[in-house]
PDB file of C-alpha atoms and ligand atoms in Angstrom:
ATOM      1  CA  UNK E  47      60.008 107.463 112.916  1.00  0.00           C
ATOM      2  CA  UNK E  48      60.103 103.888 112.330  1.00  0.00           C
ATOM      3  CA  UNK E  49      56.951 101.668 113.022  1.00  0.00           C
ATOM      4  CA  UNK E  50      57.514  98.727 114.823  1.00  0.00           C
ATOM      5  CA  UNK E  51      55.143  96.703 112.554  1.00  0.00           C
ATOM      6  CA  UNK E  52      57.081  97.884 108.648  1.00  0.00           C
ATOM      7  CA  UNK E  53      60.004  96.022 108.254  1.00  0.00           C
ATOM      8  CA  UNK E  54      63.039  98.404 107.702  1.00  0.00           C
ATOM      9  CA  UNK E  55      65.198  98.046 104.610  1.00  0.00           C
ATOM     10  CA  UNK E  56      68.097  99.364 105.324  1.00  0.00           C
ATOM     11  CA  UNK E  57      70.002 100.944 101.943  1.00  0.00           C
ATOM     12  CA  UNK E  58      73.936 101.342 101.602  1.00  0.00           C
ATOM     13  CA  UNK E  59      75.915 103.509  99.678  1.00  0.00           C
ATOM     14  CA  UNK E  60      79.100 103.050  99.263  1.00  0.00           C
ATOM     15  CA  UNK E  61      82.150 105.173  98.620  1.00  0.00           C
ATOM     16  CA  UNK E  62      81.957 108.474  96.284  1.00  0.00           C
ATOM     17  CA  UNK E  63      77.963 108.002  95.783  1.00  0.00           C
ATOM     18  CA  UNK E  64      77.962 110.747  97.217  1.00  0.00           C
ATOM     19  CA  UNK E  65      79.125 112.653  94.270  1.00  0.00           C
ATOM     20  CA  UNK E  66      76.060 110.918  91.941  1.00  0.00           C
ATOM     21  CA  UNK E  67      74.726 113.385  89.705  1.00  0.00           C
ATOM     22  CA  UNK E  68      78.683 115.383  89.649  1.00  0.00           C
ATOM     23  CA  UNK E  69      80.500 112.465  89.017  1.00  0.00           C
ATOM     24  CA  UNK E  70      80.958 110.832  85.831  1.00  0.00           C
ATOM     25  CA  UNK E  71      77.351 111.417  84.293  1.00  0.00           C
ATOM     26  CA  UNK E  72      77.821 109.839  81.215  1.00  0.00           C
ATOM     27  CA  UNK E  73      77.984 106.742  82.843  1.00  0.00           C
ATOM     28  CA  UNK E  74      76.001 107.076  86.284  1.00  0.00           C
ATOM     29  CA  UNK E  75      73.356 109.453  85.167  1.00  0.00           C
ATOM     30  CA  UNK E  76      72.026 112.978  85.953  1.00  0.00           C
ATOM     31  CA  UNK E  77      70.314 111.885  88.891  1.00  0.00           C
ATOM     32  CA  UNK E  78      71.463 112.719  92.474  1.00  0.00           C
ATOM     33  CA  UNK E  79      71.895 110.672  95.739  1.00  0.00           C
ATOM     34  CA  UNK E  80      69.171 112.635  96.950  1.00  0.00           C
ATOM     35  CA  UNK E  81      66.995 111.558  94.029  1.00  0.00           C
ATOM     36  CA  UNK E  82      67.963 108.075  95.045  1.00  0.00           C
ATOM     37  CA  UNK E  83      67.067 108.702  98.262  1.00  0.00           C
ATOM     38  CA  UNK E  84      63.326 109.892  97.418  1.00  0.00           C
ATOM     39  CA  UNK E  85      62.992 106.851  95.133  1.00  0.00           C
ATOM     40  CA  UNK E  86      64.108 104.366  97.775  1.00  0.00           C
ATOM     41  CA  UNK E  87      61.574 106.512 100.308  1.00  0.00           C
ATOM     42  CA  UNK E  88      58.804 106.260  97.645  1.00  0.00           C
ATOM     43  CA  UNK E  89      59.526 103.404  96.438  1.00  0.00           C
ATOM     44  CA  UNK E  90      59.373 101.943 100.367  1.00  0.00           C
ATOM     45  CA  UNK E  91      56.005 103.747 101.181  1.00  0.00           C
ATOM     46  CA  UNK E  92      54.053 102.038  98.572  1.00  0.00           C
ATOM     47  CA  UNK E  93      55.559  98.083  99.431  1.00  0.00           C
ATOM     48  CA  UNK E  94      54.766  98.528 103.181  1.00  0.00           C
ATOM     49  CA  UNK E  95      58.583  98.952 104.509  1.00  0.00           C
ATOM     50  CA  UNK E  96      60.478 101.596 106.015  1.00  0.00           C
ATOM     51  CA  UNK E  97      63.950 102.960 104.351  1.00  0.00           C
ATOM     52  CA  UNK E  98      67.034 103.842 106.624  1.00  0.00           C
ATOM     53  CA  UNK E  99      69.250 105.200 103.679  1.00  0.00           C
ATOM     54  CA  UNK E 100      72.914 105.609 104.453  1.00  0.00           C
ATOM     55  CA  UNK E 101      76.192 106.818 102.774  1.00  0.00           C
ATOM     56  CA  UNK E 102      79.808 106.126 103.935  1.00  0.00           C
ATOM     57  CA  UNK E 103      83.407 106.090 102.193  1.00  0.00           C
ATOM     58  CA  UNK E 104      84.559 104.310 105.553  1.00  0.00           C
ATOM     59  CA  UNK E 105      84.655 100.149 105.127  1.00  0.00           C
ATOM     60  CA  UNK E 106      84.504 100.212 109.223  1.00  0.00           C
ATOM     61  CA  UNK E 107      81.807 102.084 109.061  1.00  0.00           C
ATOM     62  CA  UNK E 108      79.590  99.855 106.445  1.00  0.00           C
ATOM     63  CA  UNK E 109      80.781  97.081 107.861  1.00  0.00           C
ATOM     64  CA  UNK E 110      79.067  97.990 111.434  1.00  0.00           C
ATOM     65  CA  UNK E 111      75.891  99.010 109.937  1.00  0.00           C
ATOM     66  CA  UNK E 112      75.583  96.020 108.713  1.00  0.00           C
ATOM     67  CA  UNK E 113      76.554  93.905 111.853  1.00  0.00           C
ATOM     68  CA  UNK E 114      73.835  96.152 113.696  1.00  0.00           C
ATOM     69  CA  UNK E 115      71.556  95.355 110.741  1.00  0.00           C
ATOM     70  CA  UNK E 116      71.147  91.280 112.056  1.00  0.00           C
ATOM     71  CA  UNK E 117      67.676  90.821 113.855  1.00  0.00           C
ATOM     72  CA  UNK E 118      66.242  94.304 112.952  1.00  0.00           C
ATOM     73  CA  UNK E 119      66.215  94.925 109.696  1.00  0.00           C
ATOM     74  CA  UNK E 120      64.019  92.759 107.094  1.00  0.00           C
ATOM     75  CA  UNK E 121      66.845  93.536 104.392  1.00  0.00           C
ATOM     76  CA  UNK E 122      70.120  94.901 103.448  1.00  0.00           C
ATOM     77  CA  UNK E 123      70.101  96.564  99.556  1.00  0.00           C
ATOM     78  CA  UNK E 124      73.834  97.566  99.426  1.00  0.00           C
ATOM     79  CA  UNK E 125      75.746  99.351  96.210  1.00  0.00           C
ATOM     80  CA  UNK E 126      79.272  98.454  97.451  1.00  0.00           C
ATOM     81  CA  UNK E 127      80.361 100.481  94.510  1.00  0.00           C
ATOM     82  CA  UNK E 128      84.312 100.661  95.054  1.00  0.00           C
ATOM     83  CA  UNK E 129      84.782  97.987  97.974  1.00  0.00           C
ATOM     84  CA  UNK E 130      82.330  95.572  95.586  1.00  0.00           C
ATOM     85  CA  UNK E 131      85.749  94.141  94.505  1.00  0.00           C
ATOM     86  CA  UNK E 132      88.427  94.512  97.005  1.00  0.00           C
ATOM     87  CA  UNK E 133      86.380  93.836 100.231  1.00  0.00           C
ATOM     88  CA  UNK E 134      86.307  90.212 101.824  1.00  0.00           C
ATOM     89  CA  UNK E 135      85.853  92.542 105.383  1.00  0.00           C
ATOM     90  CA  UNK E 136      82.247  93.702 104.001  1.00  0.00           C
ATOM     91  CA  UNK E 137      81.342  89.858 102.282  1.00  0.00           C
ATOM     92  CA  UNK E 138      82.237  88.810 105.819  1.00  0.00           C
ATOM     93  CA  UNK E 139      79.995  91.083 107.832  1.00  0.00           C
ATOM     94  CA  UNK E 140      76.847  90.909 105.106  1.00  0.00           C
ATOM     95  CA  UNK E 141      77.438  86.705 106.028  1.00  0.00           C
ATOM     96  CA  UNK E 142      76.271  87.523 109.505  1.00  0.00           C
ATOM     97  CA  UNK E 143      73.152  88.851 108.516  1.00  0.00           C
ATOM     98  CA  UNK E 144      70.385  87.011 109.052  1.00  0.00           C
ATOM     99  CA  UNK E 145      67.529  88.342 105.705  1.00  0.00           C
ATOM    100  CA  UNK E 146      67.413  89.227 102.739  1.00  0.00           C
ATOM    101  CA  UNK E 147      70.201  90.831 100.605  1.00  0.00           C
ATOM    102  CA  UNK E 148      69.943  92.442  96.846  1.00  0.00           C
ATOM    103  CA  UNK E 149      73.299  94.075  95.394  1.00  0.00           C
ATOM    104  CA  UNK E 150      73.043  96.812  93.094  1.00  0.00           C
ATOM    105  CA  UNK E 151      74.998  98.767  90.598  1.00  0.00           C
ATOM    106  CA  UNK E 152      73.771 101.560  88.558  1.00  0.00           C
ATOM    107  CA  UNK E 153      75.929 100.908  85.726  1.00  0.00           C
ATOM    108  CA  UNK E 154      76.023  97.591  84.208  1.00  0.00           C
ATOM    109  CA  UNK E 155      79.453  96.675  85.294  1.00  0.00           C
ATOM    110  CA  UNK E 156      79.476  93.120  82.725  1.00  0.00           C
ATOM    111  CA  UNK E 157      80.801  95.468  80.207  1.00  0.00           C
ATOM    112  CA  UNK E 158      82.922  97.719  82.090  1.00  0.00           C
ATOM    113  CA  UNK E 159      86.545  97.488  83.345  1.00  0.00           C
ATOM    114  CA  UNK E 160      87.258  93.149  83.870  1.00  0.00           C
ATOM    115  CA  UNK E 161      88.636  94.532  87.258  1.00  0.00           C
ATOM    116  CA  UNK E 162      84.918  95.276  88.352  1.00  0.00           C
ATOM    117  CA  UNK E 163      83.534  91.890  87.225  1.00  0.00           C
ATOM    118  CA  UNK E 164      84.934  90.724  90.344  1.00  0.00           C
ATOM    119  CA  UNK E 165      82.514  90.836  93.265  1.00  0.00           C
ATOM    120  CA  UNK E 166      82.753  89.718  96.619  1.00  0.00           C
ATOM    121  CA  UNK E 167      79.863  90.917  98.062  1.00  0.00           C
ATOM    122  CA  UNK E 168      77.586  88.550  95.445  1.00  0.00           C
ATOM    123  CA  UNK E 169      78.998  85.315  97.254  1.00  0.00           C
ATOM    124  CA  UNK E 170      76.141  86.766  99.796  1.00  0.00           C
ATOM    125  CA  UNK E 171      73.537  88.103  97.851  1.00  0.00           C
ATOM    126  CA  UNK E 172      70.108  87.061  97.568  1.00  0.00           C
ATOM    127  CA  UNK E 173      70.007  88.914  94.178  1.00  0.00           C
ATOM    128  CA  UNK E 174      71.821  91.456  91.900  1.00  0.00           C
ATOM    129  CA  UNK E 175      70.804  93.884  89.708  1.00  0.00           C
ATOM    130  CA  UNK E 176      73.514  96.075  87.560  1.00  0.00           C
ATOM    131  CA  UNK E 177      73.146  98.495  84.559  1.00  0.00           C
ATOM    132  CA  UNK E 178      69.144  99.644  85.675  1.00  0.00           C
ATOM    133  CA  UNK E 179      70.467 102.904  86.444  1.00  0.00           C
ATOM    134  CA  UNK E 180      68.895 104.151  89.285  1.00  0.00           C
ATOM    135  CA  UNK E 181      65.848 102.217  88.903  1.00  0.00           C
ATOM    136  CA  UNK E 182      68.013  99.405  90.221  1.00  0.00           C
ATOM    137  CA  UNK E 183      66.854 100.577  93.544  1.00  0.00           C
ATOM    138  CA  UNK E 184      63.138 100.392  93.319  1.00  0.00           C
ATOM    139  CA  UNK E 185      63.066  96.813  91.960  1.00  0.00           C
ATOM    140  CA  UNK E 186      65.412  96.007  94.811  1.00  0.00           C
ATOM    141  CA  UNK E 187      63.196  97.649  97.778  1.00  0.00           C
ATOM    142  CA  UNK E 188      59.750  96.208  96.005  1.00  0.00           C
ATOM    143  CA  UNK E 189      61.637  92.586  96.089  1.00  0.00           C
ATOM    144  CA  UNK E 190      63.157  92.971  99.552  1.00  0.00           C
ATOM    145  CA  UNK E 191      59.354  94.115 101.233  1.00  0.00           C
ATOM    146  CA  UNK E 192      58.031  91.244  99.591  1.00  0.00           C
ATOM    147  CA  UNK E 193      60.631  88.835 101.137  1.00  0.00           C
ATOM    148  CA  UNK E 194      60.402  90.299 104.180  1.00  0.00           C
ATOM    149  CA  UNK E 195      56.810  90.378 104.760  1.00  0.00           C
ATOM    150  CA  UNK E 196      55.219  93.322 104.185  1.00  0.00           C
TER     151      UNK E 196
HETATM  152  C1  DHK N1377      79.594 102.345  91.572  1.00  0.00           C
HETATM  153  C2  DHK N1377      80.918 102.557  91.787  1.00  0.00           C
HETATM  154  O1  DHK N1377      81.341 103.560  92.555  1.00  0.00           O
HETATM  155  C3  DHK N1377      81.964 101.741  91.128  1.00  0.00           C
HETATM  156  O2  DHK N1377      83.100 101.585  91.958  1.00  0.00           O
HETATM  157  C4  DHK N1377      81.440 100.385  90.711  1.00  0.00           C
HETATM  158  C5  DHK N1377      79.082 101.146  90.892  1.00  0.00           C
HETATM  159  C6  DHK N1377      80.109 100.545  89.976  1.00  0.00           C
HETATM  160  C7  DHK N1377      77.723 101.387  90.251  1.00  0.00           C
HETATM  161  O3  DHK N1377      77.568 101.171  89.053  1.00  0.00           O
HETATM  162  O4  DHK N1377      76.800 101.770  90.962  1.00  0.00           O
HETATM  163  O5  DHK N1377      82.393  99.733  89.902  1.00  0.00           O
END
């Protein structure tokens, strides 16, 4: 249950994360969405914030998560993963939130296909971090409590 006094981060994952740990190892890892999950909820515990970790394939669906997101949570990390370069819907919604946002990407996506240099969803971001594999995720939570207060 979340406690009124820990900020909540809330954590997006875009479409086919999901599939982490199945999908293209060699070049997201070994390492579940579960295992994400339990970093995120560890990672959380020890900065003072709470973690409301979500999944969707559906753009609608991210898009009012993070509308409802604006005066209650004390951060957005999102992976937009496939909709990072296609989706000015998403950029659009994450520009009504009022705190802190950090994009990550698992794989570092500077040396990948040019048609994922592209993102949208930075022309919102607070930060970014790409090609930390997993670990992405912990240095964004530990940033986002600290701008958020905890
Ligand atoms: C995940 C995806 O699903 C891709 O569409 C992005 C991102 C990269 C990641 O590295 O986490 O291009």
């Amino acid at each position: 249950m979340t406690k009124p006094d820990r900020p909540t981060i809330l954590v997006i994952n875009g479409p086919n994360l999901d599939m982490l740990g199945t999908r293209q190892p060699e070049v997201y890892g070994h390492d579940t969405l579960a295992d994400v999950e339990a970093l995120c909820r560890t990672t959380g515990d020890a900065a003072g914030v709470d973690i409301d970790f979500r999944q969707s394939d559906s753009e609608a669906e991210i898009m009012g998560w993070i509308k409802q997101a604006r005066g209650s949570a004390g951060g957005i990390l999102i992976n937009p993963a496939g909709f990072t370069s296609t989706s000015i819907a998403i950029l659009d919604s994450l520009l009504i939130y009022d705190g802190p946002i950090i994009e990550v990407h698992i794989s570092p996506l500077f040396r990948r296909d040019e048609f994922r240099h592209l993102s949208y969803v930075s022309k919102a971001a607070t930060a970014k971090i790409e090609g930390f594999g997993i670990d992405g995720y912990a240095c964004a939570i530990t940033r986002l409590a600290k701008l958020a207060g905890a």
